[in-house]
């Protein structure tokens, strides 16, 4: 039996305990009151990297506002390829808190699952990389089968700029032959999966202003512009009832998946009823006419509203015409759309359709490019061999509707292929209450990364 895999099995309980320690740190990147916790999580990752024998371990402070990066390397395998390993240690906010069966930052095991915010997204997947490194170091006389660089970030969940700036400004420090991204899912339980496409996004804020201050709705109602009504009118014209985005030119650059890719998607074990009922729990699936659910979520752009704030939202009634209303609106992008062009088109359209009597301000909060990755390279082949050994089945290639902005930056500035090997399950509840990681997937994830590095370094 493979020595590193044997080591990982022997130390499985401690590995899981270590993950629990990281999960107890509430590193919520979007909440200012958790800034210190995000830093603590970074320090924890750095300490683990140091302990196992990684070199040049560094917590790189944020430039300006924002959260630090963690860098490490071990570059003593001459003639072997170099892998750049990526994961993030920040998490989404845990609310709504009353929906959690056990508290979000008290990791709890229940029927082979570990429940906690960040369990699968992405601390569990970050720690499985760390433990694969450790197992390899300990069983190879302090060496690894290939050269390794590690870069972890603490602002993935807020679309932060630190990592993009670092990749752009220091491509030399991240020089590698390929990247391993541990932040995606498997298509189904027991089905080894590589993700080969992610959507990009633009996340925006739309602010509508009417009068200079709130107004009595009896005294002024009838003559005063209402920012909420105007906002609703604008939003209702962004998409039609058939799910088609109405921004002129928005979908012009969309590239349809190849016939071969579409055919492969048809062969995936996808039960649409179960997806609707069990995973989503919605009365009906909606979306753009003429496209399957997988096409809609993987290969078509979206437009969604996340929240509308302002005015009176307390108990009871208050007769007021608010001075302003704000909506959070995001769009997911697919190749070959670009964040810059998409935002320009959206902003121009909103300004054009805005009703009279109000002003609108359309602001970009963050953005990231979409990406599709080729599968015809030796690293993808090494990954599928490794997955076959661990899971006993052939790998499926999928895309995902989610976004990991740095993957586009790796391609653009480092010009390396990424292998997106993730071990989340469809019902893990990413970003939702009772997020979990299936514990066997944590351990088999470690084994998969060990085997992958052995294959890539062979
Ligand atoms: N890990 C997810 C992205 C993801 C989800 C990939 C499911 C594959 C399958 C990541 O942490 C995430 O949530 N990204 C945000 C990015 C955004 C805030 C820039 C997203 O997709 O909303
Ligand atoms: Mn993630
Ligand atoms: Mn996430």
XYZ file of C-alpha atoms in Angstrom, residues 9-222:
214
model
C -5.378 6.630 7.266
C -3.418 6.220 10.471
C -3.761 9.925 11.268
C -7.324 10.336 10.021
C -8.786 11.224 13.427
C -6.193 13.908 14.153
C -6.612 15.364 10.644
C -10.312 15.814 11.306
C -9.608 17.347 14.711
C -7.254 19.845 13.093
C -9.979 20.828 10.647
C -12.311 21.417 13.585
C -9.819 23.837 15.116
C -9.844 25.933 11.941
C -13.636 25.738 11.727
C -13.959 27.231 15.208
C -12.391 30.468 13.962
C -15.276 32.588 12.579
C -13.355 34.023 9.630
C -16.266 35.796 7.952
C -14.570 38.041 5.423
C -17.492 40.345 4.734
C -18.062 41.412 8.371
C -15.634 44.048 9.721
C -16.026 42.740 13.276
C -14.419 39.461 12.180
C -11.304 41.019 10.662
C -9.184 39.654 13.523
C -10.659 36.182 13.036
C -9.795 36.142 9.347
C -6.243 36.980 10.348
C -6.288 34.209 12.978
C -7.374 31.711 10.332
C -4.503 32.847 8.104
C -2.052 32.398 10.997
C -3.442 28.937 11.692
C -2.906 27.871 8.057
C 0.614 29.338 8.090
C 1.473 27.528 11.334
C 0.336 24.185 9.921
C 2.378 24.746 6.738
C 5.453 25.574 8.836
C 5.034 22.595 11.104
C 4.983 20.068 8.281
C 8.128 21.418 6.614
C 7.010 23.938 4.015
C 9.421 26.809 3.435
C 9.102 30.568 2.975
C 5.803 30.459 4.830
C 4.459 33.965 4.957
C 1.257 35.715 5.969
C 1.254 38.528 3.446
C -0.532 41.538 4.899
C -3.333 43.102 2.884
C -2.640 46.254 0.925
C -5.074 48.815 2.283
C -8.328 47.349 3.525
C -8.788 43.634 3.119
C -7.447 40.325 4.369
C -4.008 38.692 4.156
C -2.756 36.005 1.795
C -0.809 32.960 2.912
C 2.143 31.839 0.811
C 4.449 28.828 1.183
C 6.637 26.694 -1.024
C 8.829 23.623 -1.165
C 10.933 23.611 -4.319
C 13.460 20.810 -3.973
C 12.317 18.361 -6.632
C 14.560 19.265 -9.590
C 13.236 18.106 -12.931
C 9.730 17.643 -11.516
C 6.778 19.880 -12.287
C 5.620 22.613 -9.916
C 2.054 22.743 -8.660
C 0.398 25.892 -7.338
C -2.170 24.937 -4.710
C -5.114 27.219 -4.018
C -7.887 27.320 -1.430
C -9.551 30.028 0.695
C -9.871 30.277 4.468
C -12.601 32.897 4.648
C -16.255 31.910 4.963
C -19.717 33.298 4.320
C -21.724 34.824 7.172
C -23.587 32.130 9.129
C -27.052 33.705 9.211
C -29.918 32.879 9.520
C -28.643 31.592 12.864
C -31.862 29.990 14.142
C -31.857 27.579 11.213
C -28.676 25.848 12.384
C -29.235 22.574 14.234
C -25.884 23.086 16.009
C -24.006 26.408 16.137
C -22.108 27.315 12.944
C -18.716 27.712 14.600
C -18.968 24.623 16.804
C -18.165 21.855 14.322
C -20.355 18.850 15.075
C -20.389 15.323 13.649
C -23.732 13.820 12.710
C -24.116 10.669 10.611
C -20.774 10.864 8.795
C -21.021 14.583 8.193
C -19.178 17.447 9.819
C -21.469 20.451 10.237
C -20.018 23.975 10.435
C -19.810 27.162 8.404
C -16.901 26.649 6.011
C -16.890 22.855 6.456
C -16.843 22.286 2.698
C -16.442 25.885 1.444
C -13.599 25.967 1.819
C -11.810 25.064 5.035
C -12.379 21.318 4.687
C -10.913 21.407 1.214
C -8.040 23.643 2.291
C -7.135 21.316 5.149
C -7.282 18.260 2.918
C -4.498 19.806 0.834
C -2.460 20.476 3.970
C -2.872 16.937 5.189
C -1.878 15.496 1.815
C 1.352 17.555 1.969
C 1.996 16.347 5.499
C 1.460 12.679 4.634
C 3.831 12.987 1.673
C 6.542 14.798 3.670
C 6.397 12.280 6.520
C 6.661 9.204 4.337
C 9.190 10.424 1.744
C 12.035 11.427 4.043
C 10.935 15.053 4.272
C 10.492 15.422 0.535
C 7.585 15.832 -1.864
C 7.203 14.073 -5.233
C 7.006 17.421 -7.018
C 7.599 21.122 -6.338
C 4.797 22.819 -4.470
C 3.722 26.396 -4.018
C 0.749 27.302 -1.886
C -1.350 30.448 -2.092
C -4.417 30.844 0.111
C -6.675 33.855 0.344
C -9.059 35.291 2.891
C -11.384 37.275 0.668
C -12.692 34.837 -1.922
C -16.226 35.158 -0.570
C -16.195 38.923 -1.029
C -14.533 39.032 -4.425
C -11.505 40.743 -2.858
C -8.653 42.183 -4.867
C -5.639 41.046 -2.819
C -4.991 37.811 -4.652
C -5.667 39.266 -8.103
C -3.172 42.058 -7.417
C -0.594 39.567 -6.112
C -0.925 37.337 -9.179
C -0.640 40.359 -11.451
C 2.315 41.928 -9.641
C 4.316 38.832 -8.667
C 3.779 36.159 -11.321
C 7.399 35.091 -10.661
C 6.546 34.124 -7.059
C 3.747 31.865 -8.279
C 5.586 30.358 -11.221
C 4.248 26.842 -11.713
C 3.309 24.303 -14.359
C -0.260 23.837 -13.231
C -2.616 24.803 -10.438
C -4.674 22.625 -8.109
C -7.869 24.381 -7.050
C -9.656 22.756 -4.110
C -12.953 24.637 -3.958
C -15.478 22.784 -6.122
C -17.936 19.917 -5.922
C -18.516 16.396 -7.153
C -21.478 15.939 -9.464
C -22.906 13.131 -7.327
C -21.821 11.012 -4.345
C -19.077 8.513 -5.243
C -18.598 10.124 -8.658
C -15.075 11.533 -9.057
C -15.374 14.890 -10.733
C -13.173 17.536 -12.272
C -14.696 20.942 -12.785
C -13.642 22.480 -16.089
C -15.671 25.677 -16.178
C -16.795 28.433 -13.843
C -19.026 31.393 -14.426
C -17.687 34.872 -13.907
C -19.662 37.641 -12.306
C -20.339 41.302 -11.847
C -21.826 42.227 -8.486
C -23.456 45.637 -8.486
C -25.396 48.036 -6.358
C -28.169 50.103 -7.824
C -29.109 53.213 -5.893
C -32.210 55.204 -6.772
C -32.815 58.644 -5.255
C -35.904 60.823 -5.364
C -36.477 63.764 -3.007
C -33.697 65.194 -0.836
C -35.221 63.656 2.330
C -38.023 61.272 3.384
C -41.474 62.779 2.830
C -44.903 62.434 4.457
C -46.730 60.197 2.003
C -50.038 62.006 2.526
C -48.736 65.502 2.071
C -46.527 64.667 -0.917
C -47.889 61.349 -2.230
C -49.141 61.852 -5.771
